[in-house]
Amino acid sequence: MDVTFKRTGERRYGLIVTAPGQGTRQKDPAPGYDDHIPHDLVHYVVEAELGLAGGVFGRIAGGGGGLFQIDDDVRDHRERRRQARRQRRREDRLRREDHAGQADMATSETYAGFCLIAWKRRHGYRGEAAAWLNPEIPRPEEDPALGRILDRLDRIAPLWNALPVGGSLTFRWPGTEPVRP
């Protein structure tokens, strides 16, 4: 599965996911624009580094992914409804598996929140914790996973910031190195 983060404007980005047999899914503009690194790119790195199969990107790779609009040419309304029902069933199955397992989606949200703030603070930017996030952000030396994620963000953020409007970074899930910088 290829995951592309595309700078679509001075203060916006899009997310394009291409998975074999699933078509292309996209969201533009994608939520969580940040001047330094997009929120969804932080999510991607968190989920890839932690091996979260039940996070946003792991779910898409597993056949889920209701968060994104699917690009397709289906004009038959019945077929479109059938596809939507199948997608809901896949999402329900993935949600049940996640709740029965390690609650990967919640882990992804928590780590993405921690990591974005910790990364900003590491680089001298203002990093304010959201009200729902525990204000006690662990330090990288206390949590080796956090340290690995921050180091990876240190390598990816300059690549993102160097992109012109229209430029993109593509990753092959679950890899954390761009395949087409």
CSV table of N, CA and C in Angstrom, one decimal:
chain,number,residue,atom,x,y,z
A,1,MET,N,0.9,-1.2,0.0
A,1,MET,CA,0.0,0.0,0.0
A,1,MET,C,0.9,1.2,0.0
A,2,ASP,N,0.6,2.2,-0.9
A,2,ASP,CA,1.4,3.4,-1.0
A,2,ASP,C,0.6,4.5,-0.3
A,3,VAL,N,1.2,5.3,0.5
A,3,VAL,CA,0.6,6.4,1.2
A,3,VAL,C,1.4,7.7,0.8
A,4,THR,N,0.7,8.6,0.2
A,4,THR,CA,1.3,9.8,-0.3
A,4,THR,C,0.8,11.0,0.4
A,5,PHE,N,1.7,11.9,0.9
A,5,PHE,CA,1.3,13.1,1.5
A,5,PHE,C,1.7,14.2,0.5
A,6,LYS,N,0.8,15.0,0.1
A,6,LYS,CA,1.0,15.9,-1.0
A,6,LYS,C,0.7,17.4,-0.5
A,7,ARG,N,1.7,18.2,-0.7
A,7,ARG,CA,1.5,19.7,-0.4
A,7,ARG,C,0.6,20.2,-1.5
A,8,THR,N,-0.7,20.5,-1.2
A,8,THR,CA,-1.6,21.0,-2.2
A,8,THR,C,-1.9,22.5,-2.1
A,9,GLY,N,-1.2,23.2,-1.2
A,9,GLY,CA,-1.4,24.6,-1.1
A,9,GLY,C,-0.3,25.1,-0.1
A,10,GLU,N,-0.3,26.4,0.1
A,10,GLU,CA,0.7,27.0,1.1
A,10,GLU,C,0.4,26.5,2.5
A,11,ARG,N,-0.9,26.3,2.8
A,11,ARG,CA,-1.2,25.9,4.2
A,11,ARG,C,-2.2,24.7,4.1
A,12,ARG,N,-2.0,23.8,3.2
A,12,ARG,CA,-2.8,22.6,3.2
A,12,ARG,C,-2.1,21.5,2.5
A,13,TYR,N,-2.6,20.3,2.8
A,13,TYR,CA,-2.0,19.1,2.2
A,13,TYR,C,-3.1,18.1,2.0
A,14,GLY,N,-2.8,17.1,1.1
A,14,GLY,CA,-3.8,16.1,0.8
A,14,GLY,C,-3.1,14.7,1.1
A,15,LEU,N,-3.9,13.7,1.3
A,15,LEU,CA,-3.5,12.4,1.6
A,15,LEU,C,-4.1,11.5,0.5
A,16,ILE,N,-3.2,10.7,-0.1
A,16,ILE,CA,-3.6,9.8,-1.1
A,16,ILE,C,-3.1,8.4,-0.8
A,17,VAL,N,-4.0,7.4,-0.7
A,17,VAL,CA,-3.7,6.0,-0.3
A,17,VAL,C,-4.1,5.1,-1.5
A,18,THR,N,-3.1,4.4,-2.0
A,18,THR,CA,-3.4,3.4,-3.1
A,18,THR,C,-3.0,2.0,-2.6
A,19,ALA,N,-4.1,1.2,-2.4
A,19,ALA,CA,-3.9,-0.2,-1.9
A,19,ALA,C,-4.3,-1.1,-3.0
A,20,PRO,N,-3.5,-2.2,-3.2
A,20,PRO,CA,-3.9,-3.2,-4.3
A,20,PRO,C,-5.3,-3.7,-4.0
A,21,GLY,N,-6.1,-3.7,-5.1
A,21,GLY,CA,-7.4,-4.3,-5.0
A,21,GLY,C,-8.4,-3.4,-4.3
A,22,GLN,N,-8.0,-2.2,-3.9
A,22,GLN,CA,-8.9,-1.3,-3.2
A,22,GLN,C,-9.1,0.0,-3.9
A,23,GLY,N,-8.3,0.3,-4.9
A,23,GLY,CA,-8.4,1.6,-5.6
A,23,GLY,C,-7.7,2.6,-4.9
A,24,THR,N,-7.9,3.8,-5.3
A,24,THR,CA,-7.2,5.0,-4.7
A,24,THR,C,-8.2,5.7,-3.8
A,25,ARG,N,-7.7,6.1,-2.6
A,25,ARG,CA,-8.5,6.8,-1.6
A,25,ARG,C,-7.8,8.1,-1.4
A,26,GLN,N,-8.6,9.2,-1.2
A,26,GLN,CA,-7.9,10.5,-1.0
A,26,GLN,C,-8.7,11.4,-0.1
A,27,LYS,N,-8.0,12.3,0.5
A,27,LYS,CA,-8.6,13.3,1.3
A,27,LYS,C,-7.8,14.6,1.1
A,28,ASP,N,-8.5,15.6,0.5
A,28,ASP,CA,-7.9,16.9,0.2
A,28,ASP,C,-8.9,18.0,0.4
A,29,PRO,N,-8.8,18.9,1.3
A,29,PRO,CA,-7.6,18.9,2.2
A,29,PRO,C,-7.8,17.9,3.3
A,30,ALA,N,-6.6,17.4,3.8
A,30,ALA,CA,-6.6,16.5,4.9
A,30,ALA,C,-6.6,17.3,6.2
A,31,PRO,N,-7.1,16.8,7.3
A,31,PRO,CA,-7.2,17.5,8.6
A,31,PRO,C,-5.8,17.6,9.3
A,32,GLY,N,-5.7,18.6,10.1
A,32,GLY,CA,-4.5,18.7,11.0
A,32,GLY,C,-3.3,19.3,10.3
A,33,TYR,N,-3.5,20.3,9.5
A,33,TYR,CA,-2.4,21.0,8.9
A,33,TYR,C,-1.5,21.6,10.0
A,34,ASP,N,-0.3,21.6,9.8
A,34,ASP,CA,0.7,22.1,10.8
A,34,ASP,C,1.8,22.8,10.0
A,35,ASP,N,2.3,23.9,10.4
A,35,ASP,CA,3.4,24.6,9.6
A,35,ASP,C,4.6,23.7,9.5
A,36,HIS,N,4.8,22.8,10.4
A,36,HIS,CA,6.1,22.0,10.4
A,36,HIS,C,6.0,20.6,9.9
A,37,ILE,N,4.9,19.9,10.2
A,37,ILE,CA,4.7,18.5,9.8
A,37,ILE,C,3.2,18.2,9.9
A,38,PRO,N,2.6,17.6,8.9
A,38,PRO,CA,1.2,17.3,9.0
A,38,PRO,C,0.9,16.3,10.0
A,39,HIS,N,-0.3,16.5,10.7
A,39,HIS,CA,-0.7,15.5,11.7
A,39,HIS,C,-0.8,14.1,11.2
A,40,ASP,N,-1.4,13.9,10.0
A,40,ASP,CA,-1.5,12.6,9.5
A,40,ASP,C,-0.2,11.9,9.2
A,41,LEU,N,0.8,12.7,8.9
A,41,LEU,CA,2.2,12.2,8.7
A,41,LEU,C,2.8,11.7,10.0
A,42,VAL,N,2.5,12.4,11.1
A,42,VAL,CA,2.9,12.0,12.4
A,42,VAL,C,2.2,10.7,12.7
A,43,HIS,N,0.9,10.6,12.4
A,43,HIS,CA,0.1,9.3,12.7
A,43,HIS,C,0.8,8.2,11.9
A,44,TYR,N,1.1,8.4,10.6
A,44,TYR,CA,1.7,7.4,9.8
A,44,TYR,C,3.0,6.9,10.5
A,45,VAL,N,3.9,7.8,10.9
A,45,VAL,CA,5.1,7.4,11.4
A,45,VAL,C,4.9,6.6,12.8
A,46,VAL,N,4.0,7.1,13.6
A,46,VAL,CA,3.7,6.4,14.9
A,46,VAL,C,3.2,5.0,14.6
A,47,GLU,N,2.3,4.9,13.7
A,47,GLU,CA,1.7,3.5,13.5
A,47,GLU,C,2.7,2.6,12.8
A,48,ALA,N,3.5,3.1,11.9
A,48,ALA,CA,4.6,2.3,11.3
A,48,ALA,C,5.6,1.9,12.3
A,49,GLU,N,6.1,2.8,13.1
A,49,GLU,CA,7.2,2.5,14.1
A,49,GLU,C,6.7,1.5,15.2
A,50,LEU,N,5.4,1.7,15.6
A,50,LEU,CA,4.9,0.8,16.7
A,50,LEU,C,4.2,-0.4,16.1
A,51,GLY,N,4.1,-0.6,14.8
A,51,GLY,CA,3.5,-1.8,14.2
A,51,GLY,C,2.0,-1.9,14.6
A,52,LEU,N,1.3,-0.8,14.5
A,52,LEU,CA,-0.1,-0.8,14.9
A,52,LEU,C,-1.0,-1.2,13.7
A,53,ALA,N,-1.3,-2.4,13.6
A,53,ALA,CA,-2.2,-2.9,12.5
A,53,ALA,C,-3.6,-2.4,12.6
A,54,GLY,N,-4.0,-2.0,13.8
A,54,GLY,CA,-5.4,-1.5,14.0
A,54,GLY,C,-5.5,0.0,14.0
A,55,GLY,N,-4.4,0.7,13.6
A,55,GLY,CA,-4.5,2.2,13.5
A,55,GLY,C,-5.1,2.6,12.2
A,56,VAL,N,-5.1,3.8,11.9
A,56,VAL,CA,-5.7,4.3,10.7
A,56,VAL,C,-5.1,3.6,9.4
A,57,PHE,N,-3.8,3.6,9.3
A,57,PHE,CA,-3.2,3.1,8.1
A,57,PHE,C,-3.2,1.6,8.1
A,58,GLY,N,-3.0,0.9,9.2
A,58,GLY,CA,-3.1,-0.5,9.3
A,58,GLY,C,-4.5,-1.0,8.9
A,59,ARG,N,-5.5,-0.3,9.3
A,59,ARG,CA,-6.9,-0.6,8.9
A,59,ARG,C,-7.1,-0.5,7.4
A,60,ILE,N,-6.6,0.5,6.9
A,60,ILE,CA,-6.8,0.7,5.4
A,60,ILE,C,-6.1,-0.5,4.7
A,61,ALA,N,-4.9,-0.8,5.1
A,61,ALA,CA,-4.1,-1.9,4.5
A,61,ALA,C,-4.9,-3.2,4.7
A,62,GLY,N,-5.7,-3.3,5.8
A,62,GLY,CA,-6.5,-4.5,6.1
A,62,GLY,C,-7.9,-4.5,5.4
A,63,GLY,N,-8.1,-3.5,4.5
A,63,GLY,CA,-9.4,-3.5,3.8
A,63,GLY,C,-10.4,-2.5,4.3
A,64,GLY,N,-10.0,-1.8,5.4
A,64,GLY,CA,-10.9,-0.8,5.9
A,64,GLY,C,-10.6,0.6,5.3
A,65,GLY,N,-11.0,1.6,6.0
A,65,GLY,CA,-10.6,2.9,5.5
A,65,GLY,C,-11.7,3.8,5.2
A,66,GLY,N,-12.8,3.8,6.0
A,66,GLY,CA,-13.9,4.7,5.7
A,66,GLY,C,-13.6,6.2,5.9
A,67,LEU,N,-12.4,6.5,6.3
A,67,LEU,CA,-12.1,7.9,6.5
A,67,LEU,C,-11.8,8.6,5.2
A,68,PHE,N,-11.6,7.9,4.1
A,68,PHE,CA,-11.2,8.5,2.9
A,68,PHE,C,-12.2,8.3,1.8
A,69,GLN,N,-12.3,9.3,0.9
A,69,GLN,CA,-13.2,9.2,-0.3
A,69,GLN,C,-12.5,8.3,-1.3
A,70,ILE,N,-13.2,7.3,-1.8
A,70,ILE,CA,-12.6,6.4,-2.8
A,70,ILE,C,-12.9,7.0,-4.2
A,71,ASP,N,-11.8,7.0,-5.0
A,71,ASP,CA,-11.9,7.5,-6.4
A,71,ASP,C,-12.4,6.3,-7.2
A,72,ASP,N,-13.6,6.3,-7.7
A,72,ASP,CA,-14.0,5.2,-8.6
A,72,ASP,C,-14.9,5.7,-9.7
A,73,ASP,N,-15.2,4.9,-10.6
A,73,ASP,CA,-16.1,5.2,-11.7
A,73,ASP,C,-17.4,4.5,-11.6
A,74,VAL,N,-17.8,4.1,-10.4
A,74,VAL,CA,-19.1,3.4,-10.3
A,74,VAL,C,-20.2,4.4,-10.4
A,75,ARG,N,-21.0,4.2,-11.4
A,75,ARG,CA,-22.2,5.1,-11.7
A,75,ARG,C,-23.5,4.4,-11.3
A,76,ASP,N,-23.5,3.1,-11.1
A,76,ASP,CA,-24.7,2.4,-10.7
A,76,ASP,C,-24.9,2.6,-9.2
A,77,HIS,N,-26.0,3.2,-8.9
A,77,HIS,CA,-26.3,3.6,-7.4
A,77,HIS,C,-26.4,2.3,-6.6
A,78,ARG,N,-27.0,1.2,-7.1
A,78,ARG,CA,-27.1,0.0,-6.4
A,78,ARG,C,-25.7,-0.6,-6.0
A,79,GLU,N,-24.9,-0.6,-7.0
A,79,GLU,CA,-23.5,-1.1,-6.8
A,79,GLU,C,-22.8,-0.2,-5.8
A,80,ARG,N,-22.9,1.1,-5.9
A,80,ARG,CA,-22.3,2.0,-4.9
A,80,ARG,C,-22.8,1.7,-3.5
A,81,ARG,N,-24.1,1.4,-3.3
A,81,ARG,CA,-24.6,1.1,-2.0
A,81,ARG,C,-24.1,-0.2,-1.5
A,82,ARG,N,-24.0,-1.2,-2.4
A,82,ARG,CA,-23.4,-2.5,-2.1
A,82,ARG,C,-22.0,-2.3,-1.6
A,83,GLN,N,-21.2,-1.6,-2.3
A,83,GLN,CA,-19.8,-1.3,-1.9
A,83,GLN,C,-19.8,-0.6,-0.5
A,84,ALA,N,-20.7,0.3,-0.3
A,84,ALA,CA,-20.7,1.0,1.0
A,84,ALA,C,-21.0,0.0,2.1
A,85,ARG,N,-22.0,-0.9,1.9
A,85,ARG,CA,-22.3,-1.9,2.9
A,85,ARG,C,-21.1,-2.8,3.2
A,86,ARG,N,-20.5,-3.3,2.1
A,86,ARG,CA,-19.3,-4.1,2.3
A,86,ARG,C,-18.2,-3.4,3.1
A,87,GLN,N,-18.0,-2.1,2.8
A,87,GLN,CA,-17.0,-1.3,3.5
A,87,GLN,C,-17.4,-1.2,5.0
A,88,ARG,N,-18.7,-0.9,5.3
A,88,ARG,CA,-19.1,-0.8,6.7
A,88,ARG,C,-18.9,-2.1,7.4
A,89,ARG,N,-19.1,-3.3,6.8
A,89,ARG,CA,-18.9,-4.6,7.4
A,89,ARG,C,-17.4,-4.7,7.7
A,90,ARG,N,-16.6,-4.4,6.8
A,90,ARG,CA,-15.1,-4.5,7.0
A,90,ARG,C,-14.7,-3.6,8.1
A,91,GLU,N,-15.2,-2.4,8.2
A,91,GLU,CA,-14.9,-1.4,9.2
A,91,GLU,C,-15.3,-2.0,10.6
A,92,ASP,N,-16.6,-2.5,10.6
A,92,ASP,CA,-17.1,-3.1,11.9
A,92,ASP,C,-16.2,-4.2,12.4
A,93,ARG,N,-15.8,-5.1,11.4
A,93,ARG,CA,-14.9,-6.2,11.8
A,93,ARG,C,-13.6,-5.7,12.3
A,94,LEU,N,-13.0,-4.7,11.7
A,94,LEU,CA,-11.7,-4.2,12.1
A,94,LEU,C,-11.8,-3.5,13.5
A,95,ARG,N,-13.0,-2.8,13.7
A,95,ARG,CA,-13.2,-2.2,15.0
A,95,ARG,C,-13.3,-3.2,16.1
A,96,ARG,N,-14.0,-4.3,15.8
A,96,ARG,CA,-14.2,-5.4,16.8
A,96,ARG,C,-12.8,-6.0,17.1
A,97,GLU,N,-12.0,-6.3,16.1
A,97,GLU,CA,-10.7,-6.9,16.3
A,97,GLU,C,-9.8,-5.9,17.1
A,98,ASP,N,-9.9,-4.6,16.8
A,98,ASP,CA,-9.1,-3.7,17.5
A,98,ASP,C,-9.5,-3.6,19.0
A,99,HIS,N,-10.8,-3.6,19.3
A,99,HIS,CA,-11.2,-3.5,20.7
A,99,HIS,C,-10.9,-4.8,21.4
A,100,ALA,N,-10.9,-5.9,20.7
A,100,ALA,CA,-10.6,-7.2,21.4
A,100,ALA,C,-9.1,-7.3,21.6
A,101,GLY,N,-8.3,-6.5,20.8
A,101,GLY,CA,-6.9,-6.6,20.9
A,101,GLY,C,-6.3,-5.5,21.8
A,102,GLN,N,-5.5,-4.7,21.1
A,102,GLN,CA,-4.7,-3.7,21.9
A,102,GLN,C,-5.2,-2.3,21.7
A,103,ALA,N,-6.3,-2.1,21.2
A,103,ALA,CA,-6.9,-0.7,21.0
A,103,ALA,C,-5.9,0.2,20.3
A,104,ASP,N,-5.5,-0.3,19.1
A,104,ASP,CA,-4.4,0.4,18.4
A,104,ASP,C,-4.8,1.8,18.0
A,105,MET,N,-6.1,2.1,17.7
A,105,MET,CA,-6.5,3.4,17.3
A,105,MET,C,-6.2,4.4,18.4
A,106,ALA,N,-6.6,4.0,19.6
A,106,ALA,CA,-6.4,4.9,20.8
A,106,ALA,C,-4.9,5.1,21.0
A,107,THR,N,-4.1,4.1,20.9
A,107,THR,CA,-2.6,4.2,21.0
A,107,THR,C,-2.1,5.1,20.0
A,108,SER,N,-2.6,5.0,18.8
A,108,SER,CA,-2.1,5.9,17.7
A,108,SER,C,-2.4,7.3,18.0
A,109,GLU,N,-3.6,7.6,18.4
A,109,GLU,CA,-4.0,9.0,18.8
A,109,GLU,C,-3.2,9.5,19.9
A,110,THR,N,-3.0,8.8,20.9
A,110,THR,CA,-2.2,9.2,22.1
A,110,THR,C,-0.8,9.5,21.7
A,111,TYR,N,-0.1,8.5,21.0
A,111,TYR,CA,1.3,8.7,20.6
A,111,TYR,C,1.4,9.9,19.6
A,112,ALA,N,0.5,10.0,18.7
A,112,ALA,CA,0.6,11.1,17.7
A,112,ALA,C,0.5,12.4,18.4
A,113,GLY,N,-0.4,12.5,19.4
A,113,GLY,CA,-0.5,13.8,20.2
A,113,GLY,C,0.8,14.1,20.9
A,114,PHE,N,1.3,13.0,21.6
A,114,PHE,CA,2.6,13.2,22.4
A,114,PHE,C,3.7,13.6,21.5
A,115,CYS,N,3.8,12.8,20.4
A,115,CYS,CA,5.0,13.0,19.5
A,115,CYS,C,5.0,14.3,18.8
A,116,LEU,N,3.9,14.8,18.4
A,116,LEU,CA,3.9,16.1,17.7
A,116,LEU,C,4.3,17.2,18.7
A,117,ILE,N,3.8,17.2,19.9
A,117,ILE,CA,4.2,18.2,20.9
A,117,ILE,C,5.7,18.0,21.3
A,118,ALA,N,6.1,16.8,21.6
A,118,ALA,CA,7.5,16.6,21.9
A,118,ALA,C,8.4,17.0,20.8
A,119,TRP,N,8.1,16.7,19.6
A,119,TRP,CA,8.9,17.0,18.4
A,119,TRP,C,9.0,18.5,18.3
A,120,LYS,N,7.9,19.2,18.5
A,120,LYS,CA,7.9,20.7,18.4
A,120,LYS,C,8.8,21.3,19.5
A,121,ARG,N,8.6,20.8,20.7
A,121,ARG,CA,9.4,21.3,21.8
A,121,ARG,C,10.9,21.0,21.6
A,122,ARG,N,11.2,19.9,21.0
A,122,ARG,CA,12.6,19.5,20.7
A,122,ARG,C,13.3,20.5,19.8
A,123,HIS,N,12.5,21.1,18.9
A,123,HIS,CA,13.0,22.1,17.9
A,123,HIS,C,12.7,23.5,18.3
A,124,GLY,N,12.2,23.8,19.5
A,124,GLY,CA,12.0,25.1,20.0
A,124,GLY,C,10.7,25.8,19.5
A,125,TYR,N,9.8,25.0,19.0
A,125,TYR,CA,8.5,25.5,18.6
A,125,TYR,C,7.6,25.4,19.8
A,126,ARG,N,6.5,26.2,19.7
A,126,ARG,CA,5.5,26.1,20.8
A,126,ARG,C,4.7,24.8,20.6
A,127,GLY,N,4.7,24.0,21.6
A,127,GLY,CA,3.9,22.8,21.5
A,127,GLY,C,3.0,22.7,22.7
A,128,GLU,N,1.7,22.9,22.5
A,128,GLU,CA,0.7,22.9,23.5
A,128,GLU,C,-0.1,21.6,23.4
A,129,ALA,N,-0.3,21.0,24.6
A,129,ALA,CA,-1.0,19.8,24.6
A,129,ALA,C,-2.5,20.0,24.5
A,130,ALA,N,-3.2,19.2,23.7
A,130,ALA,CA,-4.7,19.3,23.6
A,130,ALA,C,-5.3,19.0,25.0
A,131,ALA,N,-6.5,19.5,25.3
A,131,ALA,CA,-7.1,19.3,26.6
A,131,ALA,C,-7.3,17.9,26.9
A,132,TRP,N,-7.6,17.0,25.9
A,132,TRP,CA,-7.9,15.6,26.1
A,132,TRP,C,-6.7,14.8,26.4
A,133,LEU,N,-5.5,15.4,26.1
A,133,LEU,CA,-4.2,14.6,26.2
A,133,LEU,C,-3.6,14.8,27.5
A,134,ASN,N,-3.2,13.8,28.1
A,134,ASN,CA,-2.5,13.8,29.4
A,134,ASN,C,-1.4,14.8,29.3
A,135,PRO,N,-1.4,15.9,30.2
A,135,PRO,CA,-0.3,16.9,30.1
A,135,PRO,C,1.1,16.4,30.4
A,136,GLU,N,1.2,15.3,31.0
A,136,GLU,CA,2.5,14.7,31.4
A,136,GLU,C,3.0,13.9,30.2
A,137,ILE,N,3.7,14.6,29.3
A,137,ILE,CA,4.3,13.9,28.1
A,137,ILE,C,5.6,13.2,28.5
A,138,PRO,N,5.7,11.9,28.3
A,138,PRO,CA,6.9,11.2,28.6
A,138,PRO,C,8.1,11.8,27.9
A,139,ARG,N,9.3,11.6,28.4
A,139,ARG,CA,10.5,12.1,27.8
A,139,ARG,C,11.0,10.9,27.0
A,140,PRO,N,11.7,11.2,25.9
A,140,PRO,CA,12.2,10.1,25.0
A,140,PRO,C,13.1,9.1,25.8
A,141,GLU,N,13.8,9.6,26.8
A,141,GLU,CA,14.7,8.6,27.6
A,141,GLU,C,13.8,7.7,28.5
A,142,GLU,N,12.6,8.1,28.7
A,142,GLU,CA,11.7,7.3,29.5
A,142,GLU,C,10.9,6.3,28.7
A,143,ASP,N,10.8,6.6,27.4
A,143,ASP,CA,10.0,5.8,26.5
A,143,ASP,C,10.8,5.6,25.2
A,144,PRO,N,11.4,4.5,25.0
A,144,PRO,CA,12.3,4.3,23.8
A,144,PRO,C,11.5,4.4,22.5
A,145,ALA,N,10.2,4.0,22.5
A,145,ALA,CA,9.4,4.1,21.3
A,145,ALA,C,9.2,5.6,20.9
A,146,LEU,N,9.0,6.4,21.9
A,146,LEU,CA,8.9,7.9,21.7
A,146,LEU,C,10.2,8.4,21.0
A,147,GLY,N,11.3,8.0,21.6
A,147,GLY,CA,12.6,8.5,21.0
A,147,GLY,C,12.8,8.0,19.6
A,148,ARG,N,12.4,6.8,19.3
A,148,ARG,CA,12.5,6.3,17.9
A,148,ARG,C,11.7,7.1,16.9
A,149,ILE,N,10.4,7.4,17.4
A,149,ILE,CA,9.5,8.2,16.5
A,149,ILE,C,10.0,9.6,16.3
A,150,LEU,N,10.5,10.2,17.4
A,150,LEU,CA,11.0,11.6,17.3
A,150,LEU,C,12.2,11.6,16.3
A,151,ASP,N,13.1,10.6,16.4
A,151,ASP,CA,14.2,10.6,15.5
A,151,ASP,C,13.8,10.5,14.1
A,152,ARG,N,12.8,9.6,13.8
A,152,ARG,CA,12.2,9.5,12.5
A,152,ARG,C,11.6,10.8,12.0
A,153,LEU,N,10.8,11.4,12.9
A,153,LEU,CA,10.3,12.7,12.5
A,153,LEU,C,11.3,13.8,12.1
A,154,ASP,N,12.5,13.7,12.9
A,154,ASP,CA,13.6,14.6,12.6
A,154,ASP,C,14.1,14.4,11.2
A,155,ARG,N,14.0,13.2,10.7
A,155,ARG,CA,14.5,12.9,9.3
A,155,ARG,C,13.5,13.3,8.2
A,156,ILE,N,12.2,13.1,8.6
A,156,ILE,CA,11.1,13.3,7.6
A,156,ILE,C,10.7,14.8,7.5
A,157,ALA,N,10.6,15.5,8.6
A,157,ALA,CA,10.2,16.9,8.6
A,157,ALA,C,10.9,17.8,7.6
A,158,PRO,N,12.2,17.7,7.5
A,158,PRO,CA,12.9,18.6,6.5
A,158,PRO,C,12.6,18.2,5.1
A,159,LEU,N,12.3,16.9,4.8
A,159,LEU,CA,11.9,16.5,3.5
A,159,LEU,C,10.5,17.1,3.2
A,160,TRP,N,9.6,17.1,4.2
A,160,TRP,CA,8.3,17.7,4.0
A,160,TRP,C,8.4,19.2,3.7
A,161,ASN,N,9.2,19.9,4.6
A,161,ASN,CA,9.3,21.3,4.5
A,161,ASN,C,10.0,21.8,3.3
A,162,ALA,N,10.7,21.0,2.6
A,162,ALA,CA,11.4,21.4,1.4
A,162,ALA,C,10.5,21.2,0.1
A,163,LEU,N,9.3,20.6,0.3
A,163,LEU,CA,8.5,20.4,-0.8
A,163,LEU,C,7.8,21.7,-1.3
A,164,PRO,N,7.8,21.9,-2.6
A,164,PRO,CA,7.0,23.0,-3.1
A,164,PRO,C,5.5,22.6,-3.2
A,165,VAL,N,4.6,23.5,-3.4
A,165,VAL,CA,3.2,23.2,-3.6
A,165,VAL,C,3.2,22.3,-4.8
A,166,GLY,N,2.5,21.2,-4.7
A,166,GLY,CA,2.4,20.1,-5.7
A,166,GLY,C,3.4,19.0,-5.5
A,167,GLY,N,4.4,19.2,-4.6
A,167,GLY,CA,5.3,18.1,-4.3
A,167,GLY,C,4.7,17.1,-3.3
A,168,SER,N,5.3,16.0,-3.2
A,168,SER,CA,4.8,14.9,-2.3
A,168,SER,C,5.9,14.0,-1.8
A,169,LEU,N,5.5,13.3,-0.7
A,169,LEU,CA,6.3,12.2,-0.1
A,169,LEU,C,5.4,11.0,-0.2
A,170,THR,N,6.0,9.9,-0.7
A,170,THR,CA,5.2,8.6,-0.7
A,170,THR,C,6.0,7.6,0.1
A,171,PHE,N,5.2,6.9,0.9
A,171,PHE,CA,5.7,5.8,1.8
A,171,PHE,C,5.0,4.5,1.4
A,172,ARG,N,5.7,3.4,1.5
A,172,ARG,CA,5.1,2.1,1.3
A,172,ARG,C,4.9,1.4,2.6
A,173,TRP,N,3.6,1.3,3.0
A,173,TRP,CA,3.2,0.8,4.3
A,173,TRP,C,3.8,-0.6,4.5
A,174,PRO,N,4.5,-0.8,5.7
A,174,PRO,CA,4.7,0.0,6.9
A,174,PRO,C,6.0,0.7,6.9
A,175,GLY,N,6.6,1.0,5.8
A,175,GLY,CA,7.9,1.6,5.8
A,175,GLY,C,7.9,3.0,6.2
A,176,THR,N,9.0,3.5,6.8
A,176,THR,CA,9.1,4.9,7.2
A,176,THR,C,10.1,5.7,6.5
A,177,GLU,N,10.6,5.1,5.4
A,177,GLU,CA,11.5,5.9,4.5
A,177,GLU,C,10.7,6.2,3.2
A,178,PRO,N,10.7,7.4,2.7
A,178,PRO,CA,10.0,7.7,1.5
A,178,PRO,C,10.5,6.9,0.3
A,179,VAL,N,9.6,6.4,-0.5
A,179,VAL,CA,10.0,5.7,-1.7
A,179,VAL,C,10.2,6.6,-2.9
A,180,ARG,N,9.5,7.7,-2.9
A,180,ARG,CA,9.6,8.7,-4.0
A,180,ARG,C,9.7,10.1,-3.3
A,181,PRO,N,10.9,10.5,-2.9
A,181,PRO,CA,10.9,11.9,-2.3
A,181,PRO,C,10.6,13.0,-3.2
